[in-house]
Coordinates of C-alpha atoms and ligand atoms in Angstrom, one line a residue:
X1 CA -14.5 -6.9 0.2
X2 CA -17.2 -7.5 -2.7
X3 CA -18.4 -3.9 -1.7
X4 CA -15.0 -1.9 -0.8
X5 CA -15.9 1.7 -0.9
X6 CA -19.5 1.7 -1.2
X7 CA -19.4 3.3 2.6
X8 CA -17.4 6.6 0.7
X9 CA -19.5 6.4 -2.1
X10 CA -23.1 6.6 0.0
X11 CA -21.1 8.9 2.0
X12 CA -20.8 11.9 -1.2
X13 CA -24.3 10.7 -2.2
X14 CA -25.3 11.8 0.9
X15 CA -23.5 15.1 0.3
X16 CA -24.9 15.4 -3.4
X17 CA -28.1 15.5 -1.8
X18 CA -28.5 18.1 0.8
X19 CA -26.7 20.9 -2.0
X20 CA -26.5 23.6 -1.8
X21 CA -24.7 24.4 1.1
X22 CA -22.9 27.6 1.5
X23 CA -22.2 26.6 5.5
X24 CA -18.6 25.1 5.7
X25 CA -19.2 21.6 5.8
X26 CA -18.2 18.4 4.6
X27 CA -18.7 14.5 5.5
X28 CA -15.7 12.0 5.9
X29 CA -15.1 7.8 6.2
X30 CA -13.1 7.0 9.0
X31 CA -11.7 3.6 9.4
X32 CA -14.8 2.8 12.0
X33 CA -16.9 5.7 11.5
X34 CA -18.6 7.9 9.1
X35 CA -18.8 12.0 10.3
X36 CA -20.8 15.1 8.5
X37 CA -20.0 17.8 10.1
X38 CA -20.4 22.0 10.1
X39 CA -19.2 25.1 11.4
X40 CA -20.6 28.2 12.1
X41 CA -24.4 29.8 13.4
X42 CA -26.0 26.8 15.3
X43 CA -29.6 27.3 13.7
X44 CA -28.3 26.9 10.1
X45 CA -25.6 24.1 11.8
X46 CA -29.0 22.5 13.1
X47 CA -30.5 22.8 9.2
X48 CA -27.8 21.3 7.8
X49 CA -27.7 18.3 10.1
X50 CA -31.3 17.9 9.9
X51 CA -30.9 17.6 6.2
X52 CA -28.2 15.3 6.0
X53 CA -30.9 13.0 8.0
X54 CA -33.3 13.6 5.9
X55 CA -31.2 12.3 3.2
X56 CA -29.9 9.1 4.9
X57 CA -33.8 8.6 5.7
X58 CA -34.9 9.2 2.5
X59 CA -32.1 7.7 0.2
X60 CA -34.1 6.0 -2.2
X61 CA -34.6 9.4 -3.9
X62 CA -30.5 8.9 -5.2
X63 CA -30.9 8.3 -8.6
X64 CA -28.5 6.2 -11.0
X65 CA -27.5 9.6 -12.0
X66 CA -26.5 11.0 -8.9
X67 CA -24.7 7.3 -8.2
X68 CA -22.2 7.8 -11.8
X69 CA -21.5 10.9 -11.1
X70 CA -20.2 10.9 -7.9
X71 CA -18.5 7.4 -8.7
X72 CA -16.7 9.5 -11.3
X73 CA -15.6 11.6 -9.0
X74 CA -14.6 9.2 -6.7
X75 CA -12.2 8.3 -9.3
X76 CA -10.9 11.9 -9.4
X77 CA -10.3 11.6 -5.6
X78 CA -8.2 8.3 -5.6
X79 CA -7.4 7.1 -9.6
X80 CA -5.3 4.4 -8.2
X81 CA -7.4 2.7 -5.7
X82 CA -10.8 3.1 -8.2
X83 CA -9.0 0.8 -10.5
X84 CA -7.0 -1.5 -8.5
X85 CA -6.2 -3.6 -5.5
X86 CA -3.3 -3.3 -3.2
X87 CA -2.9 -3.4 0.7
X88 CA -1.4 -1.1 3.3
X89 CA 0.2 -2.0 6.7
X90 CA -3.7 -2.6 8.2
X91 CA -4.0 -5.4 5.5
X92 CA -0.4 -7.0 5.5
X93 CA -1.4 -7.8 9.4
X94 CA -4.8 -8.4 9.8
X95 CA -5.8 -9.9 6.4
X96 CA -9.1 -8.5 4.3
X97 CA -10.5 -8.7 7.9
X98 CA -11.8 -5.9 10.4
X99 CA -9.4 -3.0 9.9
X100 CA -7.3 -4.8 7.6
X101 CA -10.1 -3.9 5.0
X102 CA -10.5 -0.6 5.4
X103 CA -7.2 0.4 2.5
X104 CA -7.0 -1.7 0.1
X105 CA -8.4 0.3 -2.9
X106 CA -12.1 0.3 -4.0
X107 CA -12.0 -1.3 -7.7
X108 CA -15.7 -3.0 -6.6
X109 CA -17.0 0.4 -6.4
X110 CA -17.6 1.2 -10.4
X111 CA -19.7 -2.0 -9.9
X112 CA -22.1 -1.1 -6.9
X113 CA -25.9 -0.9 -7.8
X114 CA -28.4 1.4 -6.8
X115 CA -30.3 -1.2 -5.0
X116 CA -27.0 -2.0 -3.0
X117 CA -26.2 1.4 -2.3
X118 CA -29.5 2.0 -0.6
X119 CA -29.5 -1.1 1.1
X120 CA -26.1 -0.3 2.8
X121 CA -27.5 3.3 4.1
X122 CA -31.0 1.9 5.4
X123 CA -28.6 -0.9 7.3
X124 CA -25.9 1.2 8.6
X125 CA -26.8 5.0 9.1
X126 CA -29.8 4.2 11.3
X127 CA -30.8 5.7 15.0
X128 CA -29.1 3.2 17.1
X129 CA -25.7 3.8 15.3
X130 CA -25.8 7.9 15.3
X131 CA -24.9 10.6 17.3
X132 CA -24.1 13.9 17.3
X133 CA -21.6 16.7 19.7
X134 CA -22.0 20.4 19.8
X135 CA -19.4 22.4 20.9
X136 CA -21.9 24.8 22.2
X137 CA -25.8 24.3 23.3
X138 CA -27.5 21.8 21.2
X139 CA -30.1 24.6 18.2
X140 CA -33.8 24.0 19.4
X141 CA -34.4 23.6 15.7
X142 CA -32.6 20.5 15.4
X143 CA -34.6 17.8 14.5
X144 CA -32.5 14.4 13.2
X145 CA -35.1 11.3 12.2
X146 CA -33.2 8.4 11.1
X147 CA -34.6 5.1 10.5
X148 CA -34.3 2.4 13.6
X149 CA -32.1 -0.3 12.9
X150 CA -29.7 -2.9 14.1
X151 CA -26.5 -1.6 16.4
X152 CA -23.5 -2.2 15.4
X153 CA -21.4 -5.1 16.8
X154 CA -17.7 -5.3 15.7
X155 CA -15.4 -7.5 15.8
X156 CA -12.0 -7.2 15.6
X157 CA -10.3 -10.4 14.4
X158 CA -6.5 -11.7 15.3
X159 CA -3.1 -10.8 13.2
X160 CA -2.8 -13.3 10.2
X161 CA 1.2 -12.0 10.6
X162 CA 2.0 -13.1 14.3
X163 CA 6.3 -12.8 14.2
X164 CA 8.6 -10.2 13.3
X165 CA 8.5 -10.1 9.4
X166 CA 9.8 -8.4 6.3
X167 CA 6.8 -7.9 3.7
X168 CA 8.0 -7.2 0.3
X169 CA 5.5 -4.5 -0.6
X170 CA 3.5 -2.9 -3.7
X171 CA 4.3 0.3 -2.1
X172 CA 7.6 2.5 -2.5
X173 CA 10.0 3.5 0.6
X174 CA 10.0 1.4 3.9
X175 CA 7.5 1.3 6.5
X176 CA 7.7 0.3 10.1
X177 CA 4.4 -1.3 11.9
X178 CA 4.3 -2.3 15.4
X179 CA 1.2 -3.1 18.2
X180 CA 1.7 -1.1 21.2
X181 CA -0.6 0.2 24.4
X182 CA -3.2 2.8 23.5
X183 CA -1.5 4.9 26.4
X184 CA 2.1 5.6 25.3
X185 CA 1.2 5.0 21.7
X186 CA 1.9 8.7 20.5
X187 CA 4.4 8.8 23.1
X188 CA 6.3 6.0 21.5
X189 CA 6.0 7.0 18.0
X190 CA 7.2 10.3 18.3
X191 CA 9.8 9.4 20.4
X192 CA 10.8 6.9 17.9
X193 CA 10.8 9.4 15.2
X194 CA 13.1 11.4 17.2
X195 CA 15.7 8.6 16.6
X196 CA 15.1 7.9 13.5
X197 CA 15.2 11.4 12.2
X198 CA 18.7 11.4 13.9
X199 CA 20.0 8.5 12.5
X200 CA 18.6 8.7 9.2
X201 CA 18.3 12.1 8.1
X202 CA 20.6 14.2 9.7
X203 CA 23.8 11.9 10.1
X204 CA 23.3 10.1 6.5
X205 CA 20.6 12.6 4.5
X206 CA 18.7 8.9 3.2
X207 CA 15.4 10.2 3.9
X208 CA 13.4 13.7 4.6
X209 CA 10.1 12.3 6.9
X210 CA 8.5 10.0 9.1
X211 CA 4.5 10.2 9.1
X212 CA 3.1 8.7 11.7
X213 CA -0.3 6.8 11.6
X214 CA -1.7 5.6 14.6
X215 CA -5.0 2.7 14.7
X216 CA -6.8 1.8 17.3
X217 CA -7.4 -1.7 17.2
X218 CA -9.5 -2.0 20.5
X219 CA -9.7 -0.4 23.7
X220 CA -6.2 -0.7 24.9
X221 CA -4.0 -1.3 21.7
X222 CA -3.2 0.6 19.0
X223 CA -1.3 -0.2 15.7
X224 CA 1.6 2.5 15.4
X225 CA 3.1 2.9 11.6
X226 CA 6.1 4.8 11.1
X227 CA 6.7 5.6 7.2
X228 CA 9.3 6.8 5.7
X229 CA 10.4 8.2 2.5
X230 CA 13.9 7.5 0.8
X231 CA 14.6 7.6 -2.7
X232 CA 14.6 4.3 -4.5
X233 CA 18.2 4.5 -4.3
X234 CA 18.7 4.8 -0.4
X235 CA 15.6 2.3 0.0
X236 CA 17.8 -0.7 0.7
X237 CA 20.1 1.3 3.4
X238 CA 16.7 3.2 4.7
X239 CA 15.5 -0.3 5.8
X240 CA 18.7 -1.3 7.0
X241 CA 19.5 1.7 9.7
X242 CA 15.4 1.4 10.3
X243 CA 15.4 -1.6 11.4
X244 CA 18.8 -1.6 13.6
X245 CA 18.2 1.8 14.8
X246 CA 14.2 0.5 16.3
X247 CA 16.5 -2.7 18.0
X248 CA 19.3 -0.8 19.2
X249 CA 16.9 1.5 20.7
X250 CA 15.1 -1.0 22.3
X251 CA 18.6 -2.4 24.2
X252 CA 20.2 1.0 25.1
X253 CA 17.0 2.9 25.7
X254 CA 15.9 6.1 24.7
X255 CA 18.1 9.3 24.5
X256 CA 17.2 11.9 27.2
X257 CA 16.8 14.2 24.5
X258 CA 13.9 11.7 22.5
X259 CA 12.0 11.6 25.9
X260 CA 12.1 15.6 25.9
X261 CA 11.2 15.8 22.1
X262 CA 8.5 13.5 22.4
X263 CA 6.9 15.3 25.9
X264 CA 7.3 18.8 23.4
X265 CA 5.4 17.0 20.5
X266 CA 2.5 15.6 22.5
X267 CA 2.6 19.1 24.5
X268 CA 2.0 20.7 20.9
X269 CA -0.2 18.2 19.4
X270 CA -3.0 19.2 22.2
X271 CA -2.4 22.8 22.0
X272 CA -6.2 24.0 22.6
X273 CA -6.8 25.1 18.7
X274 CA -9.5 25.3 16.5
X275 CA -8.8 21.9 14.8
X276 CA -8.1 20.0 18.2
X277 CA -11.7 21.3 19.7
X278 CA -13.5 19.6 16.5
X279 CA -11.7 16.7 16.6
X280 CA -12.7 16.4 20.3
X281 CA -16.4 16.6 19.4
X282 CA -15.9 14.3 17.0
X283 CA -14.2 11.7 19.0
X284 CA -16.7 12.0 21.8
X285 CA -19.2 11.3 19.6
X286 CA -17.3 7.9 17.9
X287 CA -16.3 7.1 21.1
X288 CA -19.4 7.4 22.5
X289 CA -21.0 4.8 20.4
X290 CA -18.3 2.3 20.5
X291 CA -19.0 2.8 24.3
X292 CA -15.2 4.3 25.0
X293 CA -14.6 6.8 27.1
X294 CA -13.1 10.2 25.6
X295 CA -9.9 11.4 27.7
X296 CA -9.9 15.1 27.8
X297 CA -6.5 17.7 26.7
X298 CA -5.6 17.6 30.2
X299 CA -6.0 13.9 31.2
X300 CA -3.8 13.8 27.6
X301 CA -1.3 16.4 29.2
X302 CA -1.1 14.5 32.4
X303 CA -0.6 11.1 30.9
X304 CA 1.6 12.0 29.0
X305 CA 3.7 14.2 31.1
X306 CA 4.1 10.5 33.3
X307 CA 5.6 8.5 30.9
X308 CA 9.6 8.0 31.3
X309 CA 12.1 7.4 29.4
X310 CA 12.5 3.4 30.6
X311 CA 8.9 3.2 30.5
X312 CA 9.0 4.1 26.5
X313 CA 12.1 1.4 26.3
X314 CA 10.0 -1.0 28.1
X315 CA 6.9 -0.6 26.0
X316 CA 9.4 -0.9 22.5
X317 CA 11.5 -3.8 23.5
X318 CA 8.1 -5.6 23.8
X319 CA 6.5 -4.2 21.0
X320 CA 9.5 -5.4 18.5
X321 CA 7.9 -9.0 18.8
X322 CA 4.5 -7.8 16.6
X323 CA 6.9 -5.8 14.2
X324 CA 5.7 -5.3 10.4
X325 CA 8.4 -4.1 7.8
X326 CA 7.1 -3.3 4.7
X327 CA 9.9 -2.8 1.8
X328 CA 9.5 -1.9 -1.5
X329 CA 9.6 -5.3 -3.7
X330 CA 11.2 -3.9 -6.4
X331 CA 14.0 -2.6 -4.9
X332 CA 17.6 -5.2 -4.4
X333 CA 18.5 -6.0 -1.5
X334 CA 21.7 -8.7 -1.1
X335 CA 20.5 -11.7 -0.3
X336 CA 22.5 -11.3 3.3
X337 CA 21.6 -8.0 4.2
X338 CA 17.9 -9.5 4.1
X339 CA 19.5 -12.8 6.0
X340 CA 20.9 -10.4 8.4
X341 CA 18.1 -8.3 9.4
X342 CA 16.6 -11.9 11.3
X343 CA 13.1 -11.6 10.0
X344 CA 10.6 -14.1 8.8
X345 CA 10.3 -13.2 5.2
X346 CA 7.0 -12.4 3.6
X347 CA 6.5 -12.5 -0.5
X348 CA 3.1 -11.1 0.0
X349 CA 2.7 -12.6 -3.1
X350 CA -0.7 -14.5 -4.4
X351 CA 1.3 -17.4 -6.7
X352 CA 2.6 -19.6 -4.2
X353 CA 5.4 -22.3 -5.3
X354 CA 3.0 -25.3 -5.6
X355 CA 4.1 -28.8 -4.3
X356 CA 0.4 -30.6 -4.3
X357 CA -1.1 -32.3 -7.2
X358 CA -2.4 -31.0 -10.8
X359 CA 1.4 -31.4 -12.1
X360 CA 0.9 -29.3 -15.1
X361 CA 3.7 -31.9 -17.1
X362 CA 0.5 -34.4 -16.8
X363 CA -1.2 -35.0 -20.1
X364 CA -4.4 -33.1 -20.4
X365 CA -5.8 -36.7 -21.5
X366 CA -5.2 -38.1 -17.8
X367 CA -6.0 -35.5 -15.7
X368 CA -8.9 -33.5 -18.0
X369 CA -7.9 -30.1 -17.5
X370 CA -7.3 -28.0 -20.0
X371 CA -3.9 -26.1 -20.5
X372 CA -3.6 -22.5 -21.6
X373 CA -0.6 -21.8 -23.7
X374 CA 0.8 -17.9 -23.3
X375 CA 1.2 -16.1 -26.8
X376 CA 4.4 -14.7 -26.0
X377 CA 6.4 -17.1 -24.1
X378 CA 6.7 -20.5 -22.5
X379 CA 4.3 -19.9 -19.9
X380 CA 1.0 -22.3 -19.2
X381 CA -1.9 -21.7 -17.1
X382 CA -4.3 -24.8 -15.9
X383 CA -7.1 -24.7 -13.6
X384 CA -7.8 -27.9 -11.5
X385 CA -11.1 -28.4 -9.4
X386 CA -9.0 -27.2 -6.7
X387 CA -5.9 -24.5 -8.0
X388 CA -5.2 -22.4 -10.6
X389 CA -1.7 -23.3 -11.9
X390 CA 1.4 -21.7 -14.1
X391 CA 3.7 -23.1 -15.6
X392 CA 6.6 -20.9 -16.1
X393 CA 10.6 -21.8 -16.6
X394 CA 10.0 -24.9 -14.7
X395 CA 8.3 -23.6 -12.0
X396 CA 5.2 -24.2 -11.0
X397 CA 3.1 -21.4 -9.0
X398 CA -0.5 -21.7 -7.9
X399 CA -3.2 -20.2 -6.2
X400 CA -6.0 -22.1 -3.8
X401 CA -9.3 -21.1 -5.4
X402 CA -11.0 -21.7 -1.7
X403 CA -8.6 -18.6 -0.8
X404 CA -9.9 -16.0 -3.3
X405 CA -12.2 -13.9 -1.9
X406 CA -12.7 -11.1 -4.7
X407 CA -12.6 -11.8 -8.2
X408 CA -12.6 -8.9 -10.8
X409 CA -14.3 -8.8 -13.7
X410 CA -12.6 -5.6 -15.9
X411 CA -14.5 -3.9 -18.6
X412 CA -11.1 -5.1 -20.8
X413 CA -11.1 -8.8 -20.6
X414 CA -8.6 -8.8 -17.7
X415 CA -9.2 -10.9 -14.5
X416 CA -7.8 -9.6 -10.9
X417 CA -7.9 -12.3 -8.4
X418 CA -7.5 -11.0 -4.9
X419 CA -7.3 -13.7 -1.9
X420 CA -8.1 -13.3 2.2
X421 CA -5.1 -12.0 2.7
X422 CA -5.4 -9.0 0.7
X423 CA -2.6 -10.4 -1.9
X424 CA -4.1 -9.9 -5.5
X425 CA -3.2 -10.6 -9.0
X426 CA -3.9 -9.3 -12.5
X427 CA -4.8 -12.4 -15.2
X428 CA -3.8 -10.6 -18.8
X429 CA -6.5 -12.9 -20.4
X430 CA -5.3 -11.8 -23.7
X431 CA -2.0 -12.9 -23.5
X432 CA -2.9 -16.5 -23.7
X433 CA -4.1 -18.6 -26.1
X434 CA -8.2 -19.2 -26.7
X435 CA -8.5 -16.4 -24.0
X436 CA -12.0 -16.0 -24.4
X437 CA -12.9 -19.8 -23.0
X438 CA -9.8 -19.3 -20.5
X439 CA -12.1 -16.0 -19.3
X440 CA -15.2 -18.0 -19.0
X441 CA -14.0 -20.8 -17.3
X442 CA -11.8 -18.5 -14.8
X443 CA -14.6 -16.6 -13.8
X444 CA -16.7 -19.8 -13.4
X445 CA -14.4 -21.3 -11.1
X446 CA -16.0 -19.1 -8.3
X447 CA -18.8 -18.2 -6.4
X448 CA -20.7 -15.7 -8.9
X449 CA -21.1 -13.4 -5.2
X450 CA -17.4 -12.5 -5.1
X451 CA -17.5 -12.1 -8.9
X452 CA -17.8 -8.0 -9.3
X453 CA -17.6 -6.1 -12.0
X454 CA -14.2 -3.9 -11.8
X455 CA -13.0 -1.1 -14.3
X456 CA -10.7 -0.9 -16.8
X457 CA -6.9 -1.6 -15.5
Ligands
ZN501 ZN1 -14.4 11.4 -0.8

């Protein structure tokens, strides 16, 4: 977490590098893998790969230059994540944890050193963990040194969410997240958006699309998100018919016509094209070194042209137990429409109410902690060997130090506070009272190795 992006960031260094190319090429960070790729006369193909190498071998030669300016650019790419926290689907189920850390923003990145960057390349991008596909004879001029190293070992840990649950999201819309078999999982989702669409968009016009994001998680299941895009107006009946139109599916089965849609889809999706040959080679190669075996188009075809209708029912009905909805928290919902949709109800939020000790109504005199008044209203903040506390309208929130795993530093006095879990919070230093000592002591309440230095909010 303390180095979120600094795979990307290595990744256009890299890139920076070997210029100029004028081969189509590129590079690109994959949730467990890291490609450079090119197209076009296998000799030059064979130059370019040998150079990428050669960079990765030789990465020392970045320079703090090189490292600022692509950092900046890196804030071009994604200006939200390069300044701030906040989880996706992956995260609300797994934690900060294997996959789960793969989207949660890259604030950490504007502090990465050049000694860390280099270290990360000369650990990861090493012999043992390469390898490279042609889609036609391999160039005799390629030549690809990389430094030996360690080979990977992963390690995919369990949900953190383990019942059907509602997670009140930073994230606009509603999204649907389920874990279902690697084998019908395309099957299943666009079957799924077959109904959706139907109920949804054509009979009540609340939303335009589903996209559909499928994650391997290991080498039979696969987490299958379903996103979809109503206005912040229809957002509270989006979630509604989503949620009763996955259940309802699941006890009357699938309409003849979503089996046939979803056989047309997957018939489509492998029509032999340009894009579907590289992304075999690629595949074959990440496969390959996570020691899975690469199905070609036709055992794809033939899969999927087995799969039934009850079969898909089967598979959902199943799958509804590890359900994820993620709604957007700013959008009101009655109280009993939320009762009604009979899911355990997730605030995803860092303050939790706090019933242990460290009552912030106790004198400062008997317990020694110092209290933190808020310059603008009522509000109090104490920190406790144990908690940070606030006091506000009676209510007292906290949040178990021992559970933070990233603490932000910004550039403009701010604190963000992000725990296992992937929740996070922003700590407006300013707006309270002696804020410089409340700054010191906050960022001295933790380890100074999850302490990073983060960008202005
Ligand atoms: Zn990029």
């Amino acid at each position: 977490m303390t180095l979120a992006g600094i795979t990307h960031l290595v990744e256009h260094a890299v890139l920076r590098l070997v210029q100029p190319v004028t081969l189509w090429h590129g590079g690109t960070v994959q949730m467990d893998s890291v490609e450079f790729y090119a197209c076009g006369d296998a000799d030059a193909v064979a130059g370019y790969l040998n150079a990428i190498a050669a960079a990765l071998s030789g990465f020392t030669a970045v320079s703090e230059e090189d490292l600022a300016l692509e950092k900046s650019i890196l804030e071009a790419e994604n200006p939200h994540g390069f300044s701030t926290v906040s989880g996706g689907l992956l995260t609300y189920r797994f934690g900060t944890n294997g996959l789960g850390a793969g989207h949660f923003g890259s604030p950490t990145l504007a502090g990465v050193s050049r000694a860390e960057a280099i270290e990360w390349a000369q650990r990861w991008f090493t012999a043992e963990n390469a390898a490279v596909t042609f889609t036609g004879p391999v160039p005799d001029s390629l030549d690809i040194r990389l430094p030996q190293g360690a080979a990977v070992t992963r390690h995919q840990p369990s949900p953190v969410i383990t019942a059907p649950t509602l997670v009140w999201s930073q994230k606009s819309g509603v999204a649907l997240s389920f874990l279902v078999p690697l084998r019908n999982s395309t099957f299943l989702g666009e079957a799924l958006r077959y109904e959706l669409l139907a109920r949804l968009r054509h009979a009540r016009g609340i939303i335009y699309s589903i996209v559909i994001l499928t994650t391997q998680i290991d080498d039979d299941c696969c987490q299958l998100d379903l996103i979809l895009d109503p206005v912040a107006a229809n957002t509270a009946a989006a979630l509604q018919a989503s949620v009763a139109a996955v259940r309802d599916v699941a006890a009357e089965g699938f309409t003849e016509d979503a089996v046939q849609a979803a056989h047309r889809a997957l018939q489509a999706l492998v029509t032999w094209d340009d894009n579907v040959a590289s992304d075999y080679v690629i595949q074959v190669a990440v496969n390959g070194l996570l020691g899975r075996a690469t199905p070609t188009r036709q055992a794809l075809l033939d899969a999927a042209a087995s799969i039934t209708g009850p079969e898909a029912t089967a598979t959902l009905m199943t799958s509804l137990e590890s359900l994820i909805v993620a709604v957007d928290k700013d959008i009101k919902v009655r109280k009993a429409d939320v009762a009604a949709l009979d899911l355990t109800l997730d605030s995803y939020d860092i303050w939790q109410r706090h019933n242990g000790t460290g009552d912030l109504k106790l004198q400062e005199s008997s317990e020694g902690h110092r209290k933190w008044r808020s310059k603008t209203s009522g509000a109090a903040l104490t920190l406790t060997e144990t908690h940070l506390l606030k006091l506000d309208s009676g209510k007292t929130k906290s949040i178990k130090l021992a559970d933070v795993v990233l603490v932000g530093d910004r550039s403009c006095g701010g604190i963000s506070l992000m725990d296992r879990r992937g929740r996070s919070t922003e700590v407006h230093t300013d707006d309270w009272k002696d804020s410089k000592k409340l700054r010191r002591k906050l960022l001295r309440a933790f380890p100074t190795g999850i302490v990073r230095e983060f960008p202005e909010e």
